[in-house]
PDB file of C-alpha atoms in Angstrom:
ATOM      1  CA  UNK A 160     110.069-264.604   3.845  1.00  0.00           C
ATOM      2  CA  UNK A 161     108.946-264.200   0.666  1.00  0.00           C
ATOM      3  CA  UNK A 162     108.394-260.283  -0.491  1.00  0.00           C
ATOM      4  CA  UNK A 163     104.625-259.289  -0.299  1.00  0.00           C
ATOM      5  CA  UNK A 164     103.534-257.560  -3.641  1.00  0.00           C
ATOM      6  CA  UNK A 165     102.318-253.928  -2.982  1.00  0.00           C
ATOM      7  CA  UNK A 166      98.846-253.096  -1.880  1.00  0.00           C
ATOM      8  CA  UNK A 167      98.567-256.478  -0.396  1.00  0.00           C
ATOM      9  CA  UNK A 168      95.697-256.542   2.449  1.00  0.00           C
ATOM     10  CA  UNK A 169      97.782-258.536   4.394  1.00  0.00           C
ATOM     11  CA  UNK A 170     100.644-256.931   4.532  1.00  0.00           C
ATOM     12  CA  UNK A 171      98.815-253.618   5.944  1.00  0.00           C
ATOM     13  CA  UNK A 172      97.227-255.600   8.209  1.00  0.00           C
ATOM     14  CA  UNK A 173     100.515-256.808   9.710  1.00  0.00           C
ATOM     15  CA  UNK A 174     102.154-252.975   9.178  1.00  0.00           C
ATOM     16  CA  UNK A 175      98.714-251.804  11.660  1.00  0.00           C
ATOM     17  CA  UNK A 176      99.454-255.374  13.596  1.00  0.00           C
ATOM     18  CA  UNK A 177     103.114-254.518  15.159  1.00  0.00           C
ATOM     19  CA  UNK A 178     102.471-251.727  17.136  1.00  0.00           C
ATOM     20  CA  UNK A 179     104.576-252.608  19.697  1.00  0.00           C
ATOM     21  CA  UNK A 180     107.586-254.390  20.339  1.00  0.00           C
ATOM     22  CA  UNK A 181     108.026-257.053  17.834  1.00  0.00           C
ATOM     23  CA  UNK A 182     108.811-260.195  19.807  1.00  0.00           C
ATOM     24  CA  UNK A 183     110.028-263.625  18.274  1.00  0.00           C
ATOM     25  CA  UNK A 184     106.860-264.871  18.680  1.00  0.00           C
ATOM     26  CA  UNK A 185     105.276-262.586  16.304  1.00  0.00           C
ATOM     27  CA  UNK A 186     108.007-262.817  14.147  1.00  0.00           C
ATOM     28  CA  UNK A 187     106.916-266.178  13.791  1.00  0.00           C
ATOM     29  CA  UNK A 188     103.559-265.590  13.047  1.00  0.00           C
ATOM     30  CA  UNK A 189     104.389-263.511  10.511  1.00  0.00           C
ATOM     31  CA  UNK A 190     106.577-265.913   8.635  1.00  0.00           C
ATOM     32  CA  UNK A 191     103.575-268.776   9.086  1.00  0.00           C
ATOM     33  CA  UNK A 192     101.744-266.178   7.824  1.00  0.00           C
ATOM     34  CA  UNK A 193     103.894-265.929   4.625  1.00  0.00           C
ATOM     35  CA  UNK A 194     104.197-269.419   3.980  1.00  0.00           C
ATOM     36  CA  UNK A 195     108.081-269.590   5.483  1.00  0.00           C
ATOM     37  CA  UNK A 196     108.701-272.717   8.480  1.00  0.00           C
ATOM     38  CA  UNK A 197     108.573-271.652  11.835  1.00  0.00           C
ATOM     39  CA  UNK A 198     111.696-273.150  14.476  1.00  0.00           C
ATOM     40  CA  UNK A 199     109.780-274.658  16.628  1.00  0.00           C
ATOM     41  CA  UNK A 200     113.133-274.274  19.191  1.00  0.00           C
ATOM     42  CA  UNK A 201     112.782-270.440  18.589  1.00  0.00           C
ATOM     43  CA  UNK A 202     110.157-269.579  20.716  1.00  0.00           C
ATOM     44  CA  UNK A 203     107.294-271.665  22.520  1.00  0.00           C
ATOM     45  CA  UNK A 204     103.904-271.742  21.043  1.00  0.00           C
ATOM     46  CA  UNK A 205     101.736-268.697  22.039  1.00  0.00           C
ATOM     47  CA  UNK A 206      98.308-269.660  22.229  1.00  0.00           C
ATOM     48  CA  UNK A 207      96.802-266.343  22.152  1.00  0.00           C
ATOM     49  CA  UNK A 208      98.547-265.034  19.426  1.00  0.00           C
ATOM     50  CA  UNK A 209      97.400-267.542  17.221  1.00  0.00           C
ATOM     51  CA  UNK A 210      94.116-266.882  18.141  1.00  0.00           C
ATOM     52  CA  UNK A 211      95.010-262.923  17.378  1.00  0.00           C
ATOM     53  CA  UNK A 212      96.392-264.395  13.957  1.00  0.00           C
ATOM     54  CA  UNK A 213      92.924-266.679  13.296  1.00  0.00           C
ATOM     55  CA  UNK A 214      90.725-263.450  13.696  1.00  0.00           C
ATOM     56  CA  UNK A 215      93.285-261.583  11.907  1.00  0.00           C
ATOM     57  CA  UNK A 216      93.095-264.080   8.723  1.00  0.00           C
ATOM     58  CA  UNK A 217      88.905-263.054   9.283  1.00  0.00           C
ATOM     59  CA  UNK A 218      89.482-259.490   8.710  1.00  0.00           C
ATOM     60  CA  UNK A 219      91.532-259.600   6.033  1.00  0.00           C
ATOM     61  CA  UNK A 220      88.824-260.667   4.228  1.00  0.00           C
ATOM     62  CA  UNK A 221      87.198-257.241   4.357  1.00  0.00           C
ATOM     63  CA  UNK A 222      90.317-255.481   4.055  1.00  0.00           C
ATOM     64  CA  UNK A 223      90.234-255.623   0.474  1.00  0.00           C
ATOM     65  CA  UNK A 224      86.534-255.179  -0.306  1.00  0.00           C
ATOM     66  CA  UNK A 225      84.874-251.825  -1.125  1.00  0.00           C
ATOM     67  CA  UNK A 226      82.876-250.949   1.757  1.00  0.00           C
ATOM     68  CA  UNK A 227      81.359-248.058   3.636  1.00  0.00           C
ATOM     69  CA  UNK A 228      81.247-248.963   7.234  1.00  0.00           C
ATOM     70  CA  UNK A 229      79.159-246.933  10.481  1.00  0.00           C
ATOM     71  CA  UNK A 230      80.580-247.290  13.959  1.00  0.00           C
ATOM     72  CA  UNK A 231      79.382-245.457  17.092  1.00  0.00           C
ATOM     73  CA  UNK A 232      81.489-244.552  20.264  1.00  0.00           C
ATOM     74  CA  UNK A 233      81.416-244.366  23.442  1.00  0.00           C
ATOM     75  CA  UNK A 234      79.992-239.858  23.301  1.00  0.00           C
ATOM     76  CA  UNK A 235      77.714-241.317  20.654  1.00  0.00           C
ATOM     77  CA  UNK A 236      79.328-239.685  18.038  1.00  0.00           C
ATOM     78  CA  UNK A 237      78.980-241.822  14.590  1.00  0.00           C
ATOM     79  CA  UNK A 238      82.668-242.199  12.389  1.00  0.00           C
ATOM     80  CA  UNK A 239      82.075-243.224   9.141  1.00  0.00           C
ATOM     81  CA  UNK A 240      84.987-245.611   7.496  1.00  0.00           C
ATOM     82  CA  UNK A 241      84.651-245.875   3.794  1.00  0.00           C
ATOM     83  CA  UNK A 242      87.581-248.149   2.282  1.00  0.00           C
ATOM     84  CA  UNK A 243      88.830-249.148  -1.391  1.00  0.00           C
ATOM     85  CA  UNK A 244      92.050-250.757  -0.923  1.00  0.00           C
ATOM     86  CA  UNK A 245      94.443-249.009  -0.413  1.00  0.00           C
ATOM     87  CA  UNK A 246      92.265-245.659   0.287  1.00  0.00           C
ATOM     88  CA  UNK A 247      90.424-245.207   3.387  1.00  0.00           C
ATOM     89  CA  UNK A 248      88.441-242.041   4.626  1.00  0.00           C
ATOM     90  CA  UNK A 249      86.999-242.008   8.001  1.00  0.00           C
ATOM     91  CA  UNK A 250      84.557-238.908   8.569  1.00  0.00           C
ATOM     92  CA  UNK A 251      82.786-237.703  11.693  1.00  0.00           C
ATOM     93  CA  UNK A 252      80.748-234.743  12.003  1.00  0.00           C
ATOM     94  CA  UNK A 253      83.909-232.364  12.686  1.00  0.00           C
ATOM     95  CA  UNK A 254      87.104-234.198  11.200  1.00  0.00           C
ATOM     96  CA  UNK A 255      87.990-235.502   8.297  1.00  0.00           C
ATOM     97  CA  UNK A 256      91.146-237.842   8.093  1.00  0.00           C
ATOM     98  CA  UNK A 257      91.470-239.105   4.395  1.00  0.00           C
ATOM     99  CA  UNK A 258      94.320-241.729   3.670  1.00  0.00           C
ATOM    100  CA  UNK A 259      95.726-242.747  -0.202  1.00  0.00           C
ATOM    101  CA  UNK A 260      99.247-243.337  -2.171  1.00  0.00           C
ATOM    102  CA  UNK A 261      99.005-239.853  -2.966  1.00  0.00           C
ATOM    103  CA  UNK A 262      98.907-238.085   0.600  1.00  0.00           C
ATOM    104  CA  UNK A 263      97.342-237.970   3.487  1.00  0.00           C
ATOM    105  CA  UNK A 264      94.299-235.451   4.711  1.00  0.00           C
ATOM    106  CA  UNK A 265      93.284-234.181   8.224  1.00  0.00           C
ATOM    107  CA  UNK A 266      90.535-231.703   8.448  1.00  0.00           C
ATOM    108  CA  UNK A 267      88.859-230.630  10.912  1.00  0.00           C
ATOM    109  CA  UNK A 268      85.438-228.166  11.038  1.00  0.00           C
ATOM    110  CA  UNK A 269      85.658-225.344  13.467  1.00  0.00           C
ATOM    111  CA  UNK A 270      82.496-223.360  14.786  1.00  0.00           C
ATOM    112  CA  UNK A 271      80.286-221.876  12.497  1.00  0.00           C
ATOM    113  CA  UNK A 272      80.697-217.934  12.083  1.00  0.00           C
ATOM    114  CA  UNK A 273      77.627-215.350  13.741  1.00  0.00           C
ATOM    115  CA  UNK A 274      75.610-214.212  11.305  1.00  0.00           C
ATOM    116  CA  UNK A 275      76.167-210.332  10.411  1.00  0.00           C
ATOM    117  CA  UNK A 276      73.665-208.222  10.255  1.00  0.00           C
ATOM    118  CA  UNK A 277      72.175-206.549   7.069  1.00  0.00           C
ATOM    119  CA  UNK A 278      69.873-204.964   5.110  1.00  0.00           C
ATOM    120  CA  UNK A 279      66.799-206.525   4.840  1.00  0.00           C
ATOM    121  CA  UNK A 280      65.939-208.925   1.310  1.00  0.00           C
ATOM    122  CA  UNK A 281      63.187-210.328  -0.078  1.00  0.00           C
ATOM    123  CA  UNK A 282      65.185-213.884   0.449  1.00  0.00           C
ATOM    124  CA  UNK A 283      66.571-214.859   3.301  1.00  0.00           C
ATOM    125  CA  UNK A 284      70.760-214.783   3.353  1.00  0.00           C
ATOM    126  CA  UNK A 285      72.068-218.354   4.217  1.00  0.00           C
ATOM    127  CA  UNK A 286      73.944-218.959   7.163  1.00  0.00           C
ATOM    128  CA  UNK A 287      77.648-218.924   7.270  1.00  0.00           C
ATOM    129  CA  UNK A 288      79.624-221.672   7.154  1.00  0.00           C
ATOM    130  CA  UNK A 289      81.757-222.996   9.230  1.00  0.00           C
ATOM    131  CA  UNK A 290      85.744-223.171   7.990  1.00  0.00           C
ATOM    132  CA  UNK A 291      87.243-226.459   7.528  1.00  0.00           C
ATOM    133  CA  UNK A 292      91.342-226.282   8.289  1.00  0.00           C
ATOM    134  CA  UNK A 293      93.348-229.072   6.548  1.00  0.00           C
ATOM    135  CA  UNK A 294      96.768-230.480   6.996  1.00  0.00           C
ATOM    136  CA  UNK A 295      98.164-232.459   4.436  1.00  0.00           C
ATOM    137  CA  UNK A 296     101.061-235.501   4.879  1.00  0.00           C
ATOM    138  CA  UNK A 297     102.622-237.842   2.486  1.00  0.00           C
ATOM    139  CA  UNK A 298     101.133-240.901   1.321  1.00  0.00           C
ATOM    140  CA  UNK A 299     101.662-244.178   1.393  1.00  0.00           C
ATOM    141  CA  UNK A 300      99.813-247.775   0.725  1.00  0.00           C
ATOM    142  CA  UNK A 301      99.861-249.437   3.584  1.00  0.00           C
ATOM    143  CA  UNK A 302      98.856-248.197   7.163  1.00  0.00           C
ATOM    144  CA  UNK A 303     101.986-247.932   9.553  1.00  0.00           C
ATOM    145  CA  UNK A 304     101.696-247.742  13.518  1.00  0.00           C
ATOM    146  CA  UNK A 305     102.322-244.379  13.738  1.00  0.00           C
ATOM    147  CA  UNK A 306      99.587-243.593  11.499  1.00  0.00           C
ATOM    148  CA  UNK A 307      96.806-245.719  13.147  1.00  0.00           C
ATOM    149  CA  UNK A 308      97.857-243.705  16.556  1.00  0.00           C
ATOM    150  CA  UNK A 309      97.539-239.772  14.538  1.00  0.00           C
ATOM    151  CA  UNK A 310      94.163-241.448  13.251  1.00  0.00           C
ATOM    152  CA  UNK A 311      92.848-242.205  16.975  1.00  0.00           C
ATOM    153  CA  UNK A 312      94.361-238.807  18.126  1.00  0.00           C
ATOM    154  CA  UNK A 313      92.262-236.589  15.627  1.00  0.00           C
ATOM    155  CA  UNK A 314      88.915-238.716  16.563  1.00  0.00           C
ATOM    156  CA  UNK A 315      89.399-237.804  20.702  1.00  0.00           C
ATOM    157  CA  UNK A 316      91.170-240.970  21.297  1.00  0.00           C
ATOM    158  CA  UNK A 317      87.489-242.702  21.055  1.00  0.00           C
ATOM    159  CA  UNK A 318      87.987-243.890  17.524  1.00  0.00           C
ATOM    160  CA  UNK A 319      90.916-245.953  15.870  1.00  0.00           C
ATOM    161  CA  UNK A 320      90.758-247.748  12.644  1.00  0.00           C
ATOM    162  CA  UNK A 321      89.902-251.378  12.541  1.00  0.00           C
ATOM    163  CA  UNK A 322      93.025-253.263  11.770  1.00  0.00           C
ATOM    164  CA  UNK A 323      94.666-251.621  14.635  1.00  0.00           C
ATOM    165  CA  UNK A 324      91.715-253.059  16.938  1.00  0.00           C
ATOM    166  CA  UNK A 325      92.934-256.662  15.944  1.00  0.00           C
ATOM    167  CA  UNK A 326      96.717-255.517  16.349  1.00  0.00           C
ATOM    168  CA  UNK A 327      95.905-253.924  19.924  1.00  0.00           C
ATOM    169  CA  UNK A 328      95.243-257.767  21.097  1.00  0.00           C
ATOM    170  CA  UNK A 329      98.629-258.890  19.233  1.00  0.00           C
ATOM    171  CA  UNK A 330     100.527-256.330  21.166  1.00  0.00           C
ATOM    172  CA  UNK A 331      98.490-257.587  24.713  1.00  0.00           C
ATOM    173  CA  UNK A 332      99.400-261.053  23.776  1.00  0.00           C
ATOM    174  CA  UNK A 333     102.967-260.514  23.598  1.00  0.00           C
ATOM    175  CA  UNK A 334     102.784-259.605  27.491  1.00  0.00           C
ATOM    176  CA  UNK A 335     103.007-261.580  30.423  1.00  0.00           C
ATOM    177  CA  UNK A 336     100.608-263.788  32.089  1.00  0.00           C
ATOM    178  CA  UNK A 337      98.391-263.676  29.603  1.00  0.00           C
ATOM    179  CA  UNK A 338      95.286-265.057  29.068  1.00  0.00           C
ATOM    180  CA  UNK A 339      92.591-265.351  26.150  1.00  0.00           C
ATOM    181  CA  UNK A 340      89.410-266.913  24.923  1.00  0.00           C
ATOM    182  CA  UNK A 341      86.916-267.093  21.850  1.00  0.00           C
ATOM    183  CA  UNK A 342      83.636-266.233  22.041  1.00  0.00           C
ATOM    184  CA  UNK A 343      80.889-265.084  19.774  1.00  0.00           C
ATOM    185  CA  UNK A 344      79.328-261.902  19.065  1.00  0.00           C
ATOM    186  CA  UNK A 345      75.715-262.789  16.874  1.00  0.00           C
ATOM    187  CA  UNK A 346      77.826-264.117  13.856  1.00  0.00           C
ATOM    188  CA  UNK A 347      80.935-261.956  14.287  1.00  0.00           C
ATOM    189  CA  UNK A 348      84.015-263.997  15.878  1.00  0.00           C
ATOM    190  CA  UNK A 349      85.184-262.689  18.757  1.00  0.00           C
ATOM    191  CA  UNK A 350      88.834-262.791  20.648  1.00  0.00           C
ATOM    192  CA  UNK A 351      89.030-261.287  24.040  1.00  0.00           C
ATOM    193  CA  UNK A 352      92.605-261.042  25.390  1.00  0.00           C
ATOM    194  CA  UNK A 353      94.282-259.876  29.305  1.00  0.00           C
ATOM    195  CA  UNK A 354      97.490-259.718  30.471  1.00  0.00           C
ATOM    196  CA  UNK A 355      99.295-258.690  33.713  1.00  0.00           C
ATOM    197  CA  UNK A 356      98.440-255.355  34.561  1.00  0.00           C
ATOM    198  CA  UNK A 357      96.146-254.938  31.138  1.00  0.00           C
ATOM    199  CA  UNK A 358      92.409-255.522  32.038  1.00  0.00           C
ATOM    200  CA  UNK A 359      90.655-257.766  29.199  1.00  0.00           C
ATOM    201  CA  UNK A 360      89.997-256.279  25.953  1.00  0.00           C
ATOM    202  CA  UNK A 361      87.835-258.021  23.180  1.00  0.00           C
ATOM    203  CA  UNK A 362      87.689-257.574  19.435  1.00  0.00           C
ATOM    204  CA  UNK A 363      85.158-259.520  17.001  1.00  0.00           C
ATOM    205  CA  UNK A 364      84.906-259.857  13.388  1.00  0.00           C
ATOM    206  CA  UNK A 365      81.287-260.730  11.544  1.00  0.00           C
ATOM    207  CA  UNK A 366      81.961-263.416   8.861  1.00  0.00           C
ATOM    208  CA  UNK A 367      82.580-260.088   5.349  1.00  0.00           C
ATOM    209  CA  UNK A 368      85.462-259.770   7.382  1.00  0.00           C
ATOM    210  CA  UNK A 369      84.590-256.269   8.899  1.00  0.00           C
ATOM    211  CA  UNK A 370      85.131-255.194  12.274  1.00  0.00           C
ATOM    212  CA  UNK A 371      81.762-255.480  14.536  1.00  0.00           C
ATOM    213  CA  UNK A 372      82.930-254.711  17.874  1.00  0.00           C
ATOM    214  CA  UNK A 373      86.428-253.624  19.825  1.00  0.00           C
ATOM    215  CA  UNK A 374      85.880-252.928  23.776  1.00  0.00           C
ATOM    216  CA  UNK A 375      89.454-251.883  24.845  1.00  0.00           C
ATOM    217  CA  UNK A 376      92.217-249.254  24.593  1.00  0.00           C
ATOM    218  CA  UNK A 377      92.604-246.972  21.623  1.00  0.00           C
ATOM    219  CA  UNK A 378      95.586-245.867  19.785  1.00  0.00           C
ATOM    220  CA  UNK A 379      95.572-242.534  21.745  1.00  0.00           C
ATOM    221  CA  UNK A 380      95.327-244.604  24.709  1.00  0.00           C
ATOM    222  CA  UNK A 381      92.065-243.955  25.712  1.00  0.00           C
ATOM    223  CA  UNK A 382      89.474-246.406  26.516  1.00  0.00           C
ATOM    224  CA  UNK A 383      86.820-246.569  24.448  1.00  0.00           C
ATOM    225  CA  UNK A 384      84.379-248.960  22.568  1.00  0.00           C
ATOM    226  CA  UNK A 385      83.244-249.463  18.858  1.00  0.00           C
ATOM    227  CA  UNK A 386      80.253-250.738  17.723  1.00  0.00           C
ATOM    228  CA  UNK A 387      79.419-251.397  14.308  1.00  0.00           C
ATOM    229  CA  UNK A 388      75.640-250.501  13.364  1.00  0.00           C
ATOM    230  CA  UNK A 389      75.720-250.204   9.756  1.00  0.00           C
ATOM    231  CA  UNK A 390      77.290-251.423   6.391  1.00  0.00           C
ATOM    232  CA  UNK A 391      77.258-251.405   2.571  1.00  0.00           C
ATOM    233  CA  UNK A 392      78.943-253.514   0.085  1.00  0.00           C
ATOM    234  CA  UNK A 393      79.891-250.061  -1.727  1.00  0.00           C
ATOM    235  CA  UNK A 394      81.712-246.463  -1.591  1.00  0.00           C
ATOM    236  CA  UNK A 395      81.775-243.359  -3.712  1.00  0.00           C
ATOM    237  CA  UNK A 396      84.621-241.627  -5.156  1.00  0.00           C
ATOM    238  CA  UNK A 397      83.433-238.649  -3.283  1.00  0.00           C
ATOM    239  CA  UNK A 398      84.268-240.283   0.327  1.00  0.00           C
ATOM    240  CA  UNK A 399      87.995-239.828  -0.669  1.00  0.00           C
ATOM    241  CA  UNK A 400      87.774-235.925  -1.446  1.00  0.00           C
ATOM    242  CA  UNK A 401      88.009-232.935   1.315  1.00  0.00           C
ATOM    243  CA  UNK A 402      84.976-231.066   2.965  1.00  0.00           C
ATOM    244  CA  UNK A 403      83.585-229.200   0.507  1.00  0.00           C
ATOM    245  CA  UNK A 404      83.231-225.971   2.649  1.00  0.00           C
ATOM    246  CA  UNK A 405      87.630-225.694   3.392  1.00  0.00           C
ATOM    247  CA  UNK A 406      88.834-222.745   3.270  1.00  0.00           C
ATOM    248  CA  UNK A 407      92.194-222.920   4.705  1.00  0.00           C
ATOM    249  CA  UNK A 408      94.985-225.474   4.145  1.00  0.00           C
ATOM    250  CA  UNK A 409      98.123-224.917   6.950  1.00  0.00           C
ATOM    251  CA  UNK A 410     101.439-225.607   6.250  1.00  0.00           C
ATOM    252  CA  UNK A 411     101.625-230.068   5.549  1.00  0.00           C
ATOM    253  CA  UNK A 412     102.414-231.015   9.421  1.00  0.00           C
ATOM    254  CA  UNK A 413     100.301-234.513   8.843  1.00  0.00           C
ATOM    255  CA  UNK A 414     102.550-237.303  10.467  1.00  0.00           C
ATOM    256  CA  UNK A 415     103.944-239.530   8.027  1.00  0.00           C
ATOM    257  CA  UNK A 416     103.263-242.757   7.745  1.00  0.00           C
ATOM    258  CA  UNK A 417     106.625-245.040   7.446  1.00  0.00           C
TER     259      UNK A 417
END
């Protein structure tokens, strides 16, 4: 297979795609994927990986584009995912995980301080904030397994980031008995895999390539649902930096991304 340059959209795609036990017949999709020839006499075709590969060809699309991206979960909280290959931030109203070549970022926003008591002033004294905590990790460009599952864990296990949606239904369709189908979501593509002893989980992608929907198990292994309700074709620099209000940073016990 030939090597994938760095900061290739694919290739973090497919890092996010094998989390779980890499099989023949992914390794074959992976080397169609590249361009090498494929044994037929290796493994038999697996129809619902290649339609995990088609939708995974959709979203790789987006992968690369700058985007800011709104999904809501099943509590109703909103977690924002603003991307600039290879950075990504995703941001909900009490953690912050930022990911770039240069490190990694998890902070999280504790409960905000009672307000002491004083003398009396003309103006009133503003409310305390609340203290952010951050752990810091080593970075890297592409998204490993093990990174998608510490970005699901700080969200509640409701949240997990969208190329790991897709490679959820790769690791289902690896399984046995296993069933799938296409169906459409308004314009977004959607691929809805089962196995034996997995109910059916669905992920669709809307024709920029972005992630519009994932019904199914999370990283964390929770269940949990994503729905995407808004996006913008751009990002600010200042999605990538820390909560503004931190006022602690622990020793750097981020998990590391291989």
């Amino acid at each position: 297979m030939a090597e994938l340059p760095r900061n290739n959209p694919k290739k973090a795609l497919i890092s996010a795609v094998v989390a779980g036990a890499l099989t023949l017949g992914f390794a074959g999709m992976m080397a169609k994927s590249c361009g090498a020839p494929v044994n037929p006499r290796t493994e038999p075709a697996n129809e619902a990986l290649e339609m995990v590969d088609s939708l995974a060809s959709r979203l790789v699309l987006g992968l690369d584009a700058d985007a800011t991206l709104q999904y809501a979960t099943p509590s109703g909280a909103i977690v924002t995912v603003s991307q600039s290959a290879p950075r990504r931030a995703y941001r909900s109203a009490g953690v912050t995980y930022i990911s770039t070549p240069d490190g990694t970022l998890l902070c999280v926003t504790g409960p905000a301080p009672s307000p002491t008591k004083g003398p009396k002033t003309a103006e009133p004294a503003k409310p305390p904030q609340p203290p952010v905590t951050c752990q810091e990790g080593p970075g890297a460009d592409t998204m490993s397994p093990t990174e998608a599952k510490a970005i699901s864990v700080a969200f509640g296990g409701e949240f997990m980031a969208p190329e790991a949606a897709v490679g959820r239904l790769a690791t289902i369709a690896q399984g046995q008995g296993v069933r799938a189908g296409v169906s459409k979501r308004g314009e977004a593509q959607c691929v809805s895999v089962t196995a034996t002893g997995i109910r059916t989980e669905i992920a669709c992608v809307n024709p920029a390539g972005l992630l519009a929907y994932f019904q199914g198990t999370s990283d964390a292994g929770s269940t949990t649902e994503l729905i995407l309700q808004n996006t913008t074709s751009s990002v600010s620099d200042e999605a990538f930096l820390p909560p503004r209000t931190t006022t602690a940073s622990p020793s750097p016990k981020v998990t590391a991304r291989k």
